Amino acid sequence: MTQSSQRPKRVAIFNDTSPGGHYGCFAVMSVLVEQLRRQNIEPVIFWPCSHDWRQYKDQIKSWDIDGLIVNGEGSIHNTATRERAKFLTELGPFCREVLKIPSVIVNASFYDLDEQAFRNLSAFDIISTRESKSQSYLHEHGLASTLVPDFSFFSVPPTGLPNSRSGVFVTDSVFKNTTKALSKLANDYEFHFEVMKNTPQARSQFGKSLKKLSREFKKLLKKLDPRPPFYHELPTNTEFDRFLDRLRSSEAVLTGRFHTTTLAIATRTPVLAIESNTPKISAVLTDIFASTERVRPLKEADLPDYFREVAQGYDYSEDELAAIDAYLSHGRTALAGLFKSLASALR
């Protein structure tokens, strides 16, 4: 019996970051699902990020699944202050000791974890980091992992580079105050600015109040009817391709977002990045360029300097373009190897 004629292996994916409309998260999840299906593995459960699974253990035990995958992204850090980092790592022991199925973490960065988190991580069958800094961090604590570039690098269609580029493209930061400052400076410089997610146009005060009321109502419903928040299909994002077109047609990008950085590199759009809430941007750029020359510290007082810098032009050198090509070529091989290993773990 060929692989394609066999019953697909059924998996649950936890920490689906795409429902919020974030373009980078949609890119990651799309590649994850595509690569699973190439291995005759079908995701039948999607569990959204920020939702603690631990109160639903009995329901999860009833699922007919062959394995569980955690989409790590930038969620597993600072366990002293972040509950999500704790409950995501706890899925490893739960799968091994209770569900008796393989568990895998993919596409993850790791930073500032406690000892319990490392013990939890040791229960996963496969761990894949998205940059070598995280891989070294795990190795220092006795954990083996594979290294595969962030999945968003492989979401860009091979449509070639644009014939011409124009303007500077600015996106937001994980920090609200930095986002406001970036938006204001972009307006001052007459650069294009947008947040990196598919969101409705600016709401009126009434609309904002209505949205807040809706959130409170959903919280109330959750308390009254605590059903698991999973779903069976990956949410769509109809704006992703248009976002990518706006990005790739720009002369340069200035951003505080990890995934704007990865997508800019994938489209060979020159980027100047502002560090995020962990060193993940500098870690990835070090893997690609062996330097952090394209990363700037997160200092709001220095933002005007970054705008002046990017306005003067920030093209890639020939060496940088060659480094990107080599990184992505090696990455595609590593990506294919990861999912073959994942398929073997589910047999």
C-alpha positions as MATLAB code, in Angstrom:
seq = 'MTQSSQRPKRVAIFNDTSPGGHYGCFAVMSVLVEQLRRQNIEPVIFWPCSHDWRQYKDQIKSWDIDGLIVNGEGSIHNTATRERAKFLTELGPFCREVLKIPSVIVNASFYDLDEQAFRNLSAFDIISTRESKSQSYLHEHGLASTLVPDFSFFSVPPTGLPNSRSGVFVTDSVFKNTTKALSKLANDYEFHFEVMKNTPQARSQFGKSLKKLSREFKKLLKKLDPRPPFYHELPTNTEFDRFLDRLRSSEAVLTGRFHTTTLAIATRTPVLAIESNTPKISAVLTDIFASTERVRPLKEADLPDYFREVAQGYDYSEDELAAIDAYLSHGRTALAGLFKSLASALR';
ca = [
       0.000    0.000    0.000;
       1.463    3.373   -0.982;
       1.698    6.272    1.432;
      -0.942    8.241   -0.501;
      -3.455    5.360   -0.266;
      -2.967    4.890    3.466;
      -5.210    6.590    5.979;
      -3.609    9.957    6.777;
      -2.139   10.324   10.222;
      -4.279   12.700   12.272;
      -2.678   15.417   14.366;
      -3.674   18.353   16.531;
      -1.817   21.641   16.202;
      -1.565   23.757   19.337;
      -0.705   27.451   19.472;
      -2.244   28.357   16.132;
      -1.274   32.020   15.988;
      -3.124   32.832   12.747;
      -6.682   33.726   13.936;
      -5.577   37.229   14.964;
      -4.936   38.131   11.333;
      -1.154   38.530   11.726;
       0.413   38.037    8.296;
       3.552   36.344    9.581;
       1.605   33.890   11.705;
      -0.634   33.038    8.754;
       2.492   32.455    6.652;
       3.922   30.094    9.283;
       0.712   28.115    9.718;
       0.156   27.803    5.967;
       3.619   26.288    5.485;
       3.126   23.992    8.476;
      -0.142   22.615    7.118;
       1.244   22.276    3.583;
       4.308   20.375    4.741;
       2.234   18.033    6.908;
      -0.063   17.168    4.018;
       2.923   16.389    1.805;
       3.716   13.662    4.334;
       0.133   12.344    4.381;
      -0.507   13.927    7.776;
      -3.789   15.727    8.260;
      -4.292   18.407   10.910;
      -7.772   17.758   12.263;
      -7.645   19.974   15.357;
      -6.380   23.568   15.609;
      -6.007   25.031   19.093;
      -5.629   28.836   19.169;
      -2.811   30.637   20.919;
      -3.373   32.222   24.332;
      -5.945   29.562   25.293;
      -4.844   27.383   28.198;
      -5.601   23.745   27.390;
      -5.159   22.334   30.912;
      -8.787   22.700   32.003;
      -9.872   20.564   29.016;
      -7.790   17.449   29.635;
     -10.760   15.076   29.660;
     -12.040   16.371   26.326;
      -8.570   16.190   24.760;
      -8.193   12.568   25.930;
     -11.225   11.682   23.808;
      -9.690   12.936   20.558;
      -8.781   10.436   17.839;
      -5.299   11.719   16.990;
      -1.943   10.092   16.245;
       0.249   12.971   17.381;
       0.345   16.534   18.622;
       2.327   19.455   17.210;
       3.117   22.696   19.011;
       3.770   25.702   16.787;
       6.335   27.385   19.003;
       7.084   30.680   17.229;
       7.924   33.359   19.828;
       5.629   31.993   22.536;
       8.032   30.010   24.714;
      10.017   32.516   26.747;
      10.100   34.133   30.183;
       8.326   31.363   32.096;
       8.543   33.436   35.285;
       5.980   35.869   33.893;
       4.304   34.130   30.935;
       1.753   31.413   31.593;
       1.558   30.506   27.905;
       5.191   29.407   27.922;
       4.391   27.069   30.811;
       1.264   25.444   29.425;
       2.782   24.912   25.981;
       5.782   23.042   27.399;
       3.458   20.972   29.616;
       1.958   19.404   26.487;
       5.072   17.215   26.176;
       4.590   15.263   29.426;
       0.818   15.168   28.865;
       1.258   13.506   25.473;
       3.870   11.060   26.702;
       2.290   10.072   30.026;
      -1.461   10.457   29.393;
      -2.247   10.441   25.676;
       0.592    8.010   24.829;
       1.250    9.732   21.490;
       4.277   11.518   20.004;
       4.593   15.254   20.470;
       6.665   17.746   18.510;
       7.580   21.428   18.861;
       8.397   23.161   15.591;
       9.415   26.653   14.490;
      10.317   27.795   17.981;
      12.526   30.305   19.730;
      13.397   29.678   23.385;
      14.496   32.264   25.899;
      14.687   32.667   29.686;
      13.052   29.391   30.775;
      12.961   27.824   34.225;
      14.106   24.306   35.089;
      10.595   22.881   35.026;
      10.175   24.072   31.443;
      13.353   22.249   30.436;
      12.092   19.066   32.106;
       8.829   19.425   30.202;
      10.651   19.982   26.917;
      12.596   16.746   27.411;
       9.324   14.842   26.983;
       8.849   15.993   23.379;
       9.916   13.558   20.661;
      11.225   16.283   18.336;
      12.136   19.905   18.978;
      12.912   22.216   16.073;
      14.311   25.682   16.698;
      14.224   28.503   14.149;
      17.622   30.029   14.964;
      20.932   28.729   16.296;
      20.873   30.906   19.439;
      17.849   28.942   20.689;
      19.428   25.664   19.641;
      22.564   26.477   21.660;
      20.415   27.530   24.614;
      18.664   24.145   24.629;
      21.970   22.310   24.170;
      23.368   24.063   27.254;
      20.508   22.489   29.206;
      20.992   18.999   27.778;
      18.305   19.102   25.078;
      18.876   18.119   21.444;
      17.067   19.941   18.664;
      17.088   20.399   14.917;
      17.543   23.793   13.276;
      15.125   24.892   10.540;
      14.615   28.538    9.520;
      11.325   30.167   10.418;
       8.566   28.709    8.245;
       7.552   32.151    6.978;
      10.691   32.195    4.807;
       9.102   29.449    2.711;
       5.690   31.078    2.294;
       6.819   33.446   -0.450;
       5.739   32.306   -3.943;
       8.617   32.069   -6.447;
       7.281   34.940   -8.567;
      10.651   36.625   -8.980;
      11.736   40.068   -7.938;
       9.799   43.186   -9.004;
      11.106   45.177  -11.953;
      11.122   48.325   -9.848;
      10.768   49.297   -6.219;
       9.725   52.580   -4.654;
       9.168   54.078   -1.214;
       9.928   52.994    2.332;
       7.603   50.517    4.014;
       7.275   50.776    7.814;
       5.491   48.277   10.042;
       4.752   48.128   13.741;
       6.363   46.640   16.838;
       5.176   44.205   19.500;
       5.282   47.205   21.856;
       2.368   49.636   21.576;
       4.341   52.787   22.415;
       6.954   51.916   19.813;
       4.211   51.296   17.267;
       2.718   54.734   17.928;
       6.126   56.363   17.538;
       6.823   54.469   14.306;
       3.435   55.486   12.903;
       4.004   59.160   13.724;
       7.507   59.235   12.269;
       6.339   57.423    9.128;
       3.742   60.134    8.676;
       6.380   62.854    9.193;
       8.651   61.275    6.576;
       5.727   60.448    4.235;
       6.585   56.745    4.382;
       3.911   54.050    4.102;
       2.989   52.601    7.508;
       0.776   49.700    8.490;
       0.410   47.181   11.264;
       1.341   43.676   10.233;
      -2.103   42.164   10.455;
      -5.378   42.085    8.596;
      -7.497   44.476   10.661;
     -10.596   46.527    9.878;
     -10.182   50.213    9.140;
      -9.986   52.607   12.069;
     -13.123   52.355   14.161;
     -15.206   55.130   15.605;
     -15.348   55.461   19.376;
     -18.675   53.649   19.252;
     -17.082   50.832   17.261;
     -14.258   50.497   19.776;
     -16.758   50.356   22.634;
     -18.753   47.718   20.780;
     -15.634   45.601   20.254;
     -14.775   45.833   23.963;
     -18.321   44.812   24.872;
     -18.073   41.866   22.490;
     -14.874   40.687   24.181;
     -16.483   40.859   27.607;
     -19.501   38.943   26.318;
     -17.267   36.189   24.942;
     -15.525   35.901   28.309;
     -18.890   35.508   29.997;
     -19.971   32.818   27.533;
     -16.724   30.966   28.155;
     -17.459   30.864   31.881;
     -21.049   29.731   31.350;
     -20.223   27.154   28.679;
     -16.541   26.155   28.974;
     -16.225   24.209   25.740;
     -12.753   23.661   24.244;
     -11.979   26.498   21.810;
     -10.600   24.330   19.001;
     -11.648   24.276   15.333;
     -11.054   22.001   12.345;
      -9.899   24.299    9.535;
      -7.048   26.803    9.346;
      -8.442   30.352    9.257;
      -7.910   32.153    5.951;
      -6.215   35.513    5.451;
      -7.270   37.057    2.156;
      -4.947   40.050    2.574;
      -1.672   38.168    2.933;
      -0.736   38.169   -0.763;
      -1.527   41.875   -1.084;
       0.598   42.622    1.976;
       3.445   40.662    0.404;
       3.087   42.650   -2.836;
       3.299   45.953   -0.940;
       6.350   44.722    0.917;
       8.272   43.383   -2.063;
       7.619   46.507   -4.181;
       9.255   48.794   -1.584;
      12.802   50.114   -1.754;
      13.379   49.426    1.926;
      11.616   48.228    5.070;
      11.868   49.516    8.630;
      10.190   47.282   11.195;
       9.989   46.147   14.792;
       8.365   42.853   13.795;
      10.142   39.512   13.493;
       8.006   38.289   10.613;
       8.186   41.513    8.631;
      11.944   40.980    8.824;
      11.775   37.382    7.592;
       9.392   38.217    4.746;
      11.516   41.192    3.693;
      14.546   38.919    3.510;
      12.610   36.245    1.622;
      11.583   38.846   -0.981;
      15.112   40.354   -1.026;
      13.677   43.683    0.151;
      16.342   45.629    2.094;
      15.385   45.720    5.774;
      16.437   47.608    8.879;
      15.005   45.864   11.935;
      14.398   47.092   15.477;
      14.875   44.399   18.130;
      11.734   42.789   19.546;
      10.769   41.517   23.020;
      13.448   38.787   22.833;
      16.700   38.662   20.788;
      15.028   36.579   18.058;
      15.549   39.102   15.229;
      19.258   39.534   15.894;
      19.573   35.748   16.282;
      18.108   35.056   12.838;
      20.087   37.816   11.121;
      23.261   36.464   12.708;
      22.461   33.054   11.213;
      22.025   34.614    7.770;
      24.647   37.369    7.622;
      26.980   36.444   10.502;
      26.356   39.937   11.869;
      23.656   42.158   13.359;
      24.428   45.201   11.213;
      20.794   45.336   10.085;
      19.401   45.300   13.630;
      19.003   48.326   15.875;
      18.360   48.440   19.635;
      14.822   49.063   20.856;
      15.404   52.655   21.993;
      12.492   54.969   21.301;
      14.722   58.050   21.525;
      16.807   56.688   18.620;
      13.888   55.990   16.263;
      14.356   59.275   14.322;
      17.945   58.181   13.596;
      16.668   54.897   12.163;
      14.287   56.760    9.869;
      17.074   59.001    8.611;
      19.244   55.950    8.056;
      16.700   54.022    6.015;
      15.751   57.150    4.030;
      19.312   57.345    2.721;
      19.081   53.872    1.189;
      19.869   50.483    2.612;
      20.417   48.104   -0.312;
      21.752   44.602    0.152;
      25.340   44.025   -0.846;
      26.248   41.225   -3.246;
      27.627   39.269   -0.289;
      24.359   39.706    1.608;
      22.288   38.514   -1.348;
      24.541   35.467   -1.703;
      24.146   34.791    2.032;
      20.341   34.938    1.726;
      20.395   32.496   -1.208;
      22.609   30.051    0.684;
      20.546   30.318    3.864;
      17.229   29.662    2.105;
      18.644   26.835   -0.022;
      19.982   25.061    3.058;
      16.743   25.886    4.867;
      14.559   24.165    2.289;
      16.601   20.988    2.714;
      16.311   21.231    6.497;
      12.553   21.858    6.234;
      12.016   18.724    4.142;
      14.136   16.687    6.549;
      12.186   17.889    9.564;
       8.842   16.772    8.192;
      10.203   13.415    7.093;
      11.403   12.894   10.653;
       8.030   14.006   11.963;
       6.265   11.489    9.699;
       8.566    8.717   10.955;
       7.792    9.644   14.567;
       4.066    9.132   13.873;
       4.392    5.636   12.458;
];
